[in-house]
Coordinates of C-alpha atoms in Angstrom, one line a residue:
Chain A
X1 CA 79.4 66.1 53.3
X2 CA 81.8 63.9 51.4
X3 CA 82.9 60.4 52.3
X4 CA 86.5 60.0 53.2
X5 CA 88.8 57.3 54.4
X6 CA 91.4 58.5 56.9
X7 CA 94.3 56.1 57.4
X8 CA 96.0 56.5 60.8
X9 CA 99.4 54.7 61.1
X10 CA 100.6 54.3 64.7
X11 CA 104.3 53.5 65.2
X12 CA 106.4 53.2 68.3
X13 CA 108.8 56.2 68.7
X14 CA 112.4 55.8 67.8
X15 CA 114.2 54.2 70.8
X16 CA 111.1 52.5 72.3
X17 CA 111.8 48.8 72.6
X18 CA 109.6 46.6 70.5
X19 CA 110.0 43.0 71.7
X20 CA 107.2 41.8 69.4
X21 CA 108.9 43.1 66.3
X22 CA 112.2 41.6 67.6
X23 CA 110.6 38.2 68.0
X24 CA 109.0 38.3 64.6
X25 CA 112.4 39.2 63.1
X26 CA 114.0 36.3 64.9
X27 CA 111.3 33.9 63.7
X28 CA 111.9 35.1 60.1
X29 CA 115.6 34.5 60.5
X30 CA 115.0 31.0 61.8
X31 CA 113.0 30.4 58.6
X32 CA 116.1 31.4 56.6
X33 CA 115.3 35.0 55.7
X34 CA 117.9 37.7 56.0
X35 CA 116.8 41.1 57.1
X36 CA 118.5 44.1 58.8
X37 CA 115.6 45.4 60.7
X38 CA 111.8 45.0 61.2
X39 CA 109.5 47.6 62.5
X40 CA 105.8 47.0 63.2
X41 CA 102.9 49.5 63.1
X42 CA 99.2 49.5 63.7
X43 CA 97.0 50.9 61.0
X44 CA 93.4 52.1 61.3
X45 CA 91.3 52.9 58.3
X46 CA 88.5 55.2 59.4
X47 CA 85.5 55.7 57.0
X48 CA 83.9 59.1 57.9
X49 CA 81.9 61.9 56.3
X50 CA 83.3 65.4 56.5
X51 CA 83.0 68.8 54.9
X52 CA 86.5 68.7 53.5
X53 CA 89.6 66.5 53.5
X54 CA 91.2 68.9 56.0
X55 CA 88.3 68.5 58.4
X56 CA 88.5 64.7 58.0
X57 CA 92.2 64.8 58.7
X58 CA 91.6 67.0 61.8
X59 CA 89.1 64.6 63.2
X60 CA 91.3 61.6 62.5
X61 CA 94.1 63.4 64.2
X62 CA 92.0 64.0 67.3
X63 CA 91.0 60.3 67.4
X64 CA 94.6 59.4 67.2
X65 CA 95.5 61.8 70.1
X66 CA 92.6 60.6 72.3
X67 CA 92.5 56.9 71.7
X68 CA 94.4 55.3 68.8
X69 CA 97.9 56.3 69.9
X70 CA 99.6 56.9 73.2
X71 CA 101.6 60.1 72.7
X72 CA 104.2 59.1 75.2
X73 CA 105.4 56.1 73.2
X74 CA 103.8 56.5 69.7
X75 CA 104.2 58.6 66.7
X76 CA 101.4 58.6 64.2
X77 CA 100.6 59.9 60.7
X78 CA 97.2 60.5 59.1
X79 CA 96.5 60.2 55.4
X80 CA 93.1 61.1 53.9
X81 CA 91.6 59.9 50.7
X82 CA 88.2 60.6 49.2
X83 CA 86.1 57.4 49.0
Chain B
X1 CA 123.1 44.8 46.6
X2 CA 120.8 47.7 47.3
X3 CA 119.1 48.6 50.6
X4 CA 115.3 48.4 50.4
X5 CA 112.4 48.8 52.8
X6 CA 109.5 46.5 52.0
X7 CA 106.2 47.4 53.7
X8 CA 103.9 44.5 54.2
X9 CA 100.3 45.4 55.2
X10 CA 98.2 42.6 56.5
X11 CA 94.4 43.0 56.7
X12 CA 91.6 40.6 57.6
X13 CA 89.8 39.4 54.5
X14 CA 86.4 40.9 53.7
X15 CA 83.8 39.1 55.8
X16 CA 86.1 38.0 58.6
X17 CA 84.9 39.4 61.9
X18 CA 87.2 41.9 63.7
X19 CA 86.0 42.3 67.3
X20 CA 89.0 44.4 68.2
X21 CA 88.2 46.9 65.4
X22 CA 84.5 46.9 66.5
X23 CA 85.5 47.6 70.1
X24 CA 87.8 50.5 69.0
X25 CA 85.0 51.9 66.9
X26 CA 82.6 51.8 69.8
X27 CA 85.2 53.4 72.1
X28 CA 85.6 56.3 69.6
X29 CA 81.8 56.7 69.4
X30 CA 81.6 56.9 73.2
X31 CA 84.1 59.7 73.0
X32 CA 81.7 61.5 70.6
X33 CA 83.3 60.8 67.3
X34 CA 81.1 59.8 64.4
X35 CA 82.4 57.2 61.9
X36 CA 80.9 54.7 59.5
X37 CA 83.4 52.0 59.7
X38 CA 86.8 51.2 61.1
X39 CA 89.2 48.5 59.8
X40 CA 92.5 47.7 61.4
X41 CA 95.6 46.3 59.8
X42 CA 99.1 45.2 60.8
X43 CA 102.0 46.8 59.1
X44 CA 105.6 45.4 59.0
X45 CA 108.4 47.5 57.6
X46 CA 111.3 45.2 56.6
X47 CA 114.7 46.6 55.9
X48 CA 116.6 44.2 53.6
X49 CA 119.3 44.1 51.0
X50 CA 118.4 42.8 47.6
X51 CA 119.6 42.8 43.9
X52 CA 116.5 44.6 42.7
X53 CA 113.2 46.0 43.9
X54 CA 111.5 43.0 42.3
X55 CA 113.6 40.6 44.3
X56 CA 113.0 42.5 47.5
X57 CA 109.3 42.4 46.8
X58 CA 109.5 38.6 46.1
X59 CA 111.2 38.0 49.4
X60 CA 108.8 40.2 51.4
X61 CA 106.0 38.3 49.7
X62 CA 107.4 35.0 50.8
X63 CA 107.8 36.2 54.4
X64 CA 104.2 37.3 54.3
X65 CA 103.1 33.9 53.0
X66 CA 105.2 31.9 55.5
X67 CA 104.9 34.0 58.7
X68 CA 103.4 37.5 58.7
X69 CA 100.0 36.7 57.3
X70 CA 97.6 33.7 57.6
X71 CA 96.4 33.1 54.1
X72 CA 93.1 31.6 55.4
X73 CA 92.0 34.9 57.0
X74 CA 94.3 37.6 55.8
X75 CA 95.0 39.5 52.6
X76 CA 98.3 41.3 52.3
X77 CA 100.0 43.8 50.1
X78 CA 103.7 44.5 49.7
X79 CA 105.3 47.9 48.7
X80 CA 109.0 48.3 48.2
X81 CA 111.0 51.5 48.4
X82 CA 114.7 52.1 48.1
X83 CA 116.2 53.2 51.4

């Protein structure tokens, strides 16, 4: 077994409204910053032991499907690195 | 001016308790997943126009200092890519 860190990044799907990101953008603009667009995402770094990077990615994928992301409104991506 | 996307990742500093991450980890364990540790982070993707990648990074850095992160409890990192 090897120790891996799987990083799961969960974003709202294109077209899903994100009032929190909009509010953050407006707050930055009030502070004088100019920006075109702001998107927010949640990131989970999972430390786990697995036989291979592929099997670590597969388990992270399953955790995203079952708990970390809501497939109706979220897209997610998984990256795996050896620890 | 060139269009850049600056990605600001905001994490709790080492040693700061993260009850939300702990709860998420326990929920995953209840679903039968095994993992050693779970850290959560907030990610902000900022689309902005700047003279150079360095100047885009500098502005993203300032936005992190002033609003996106709380320097008392957070570490953050900034990555810049041309759009």
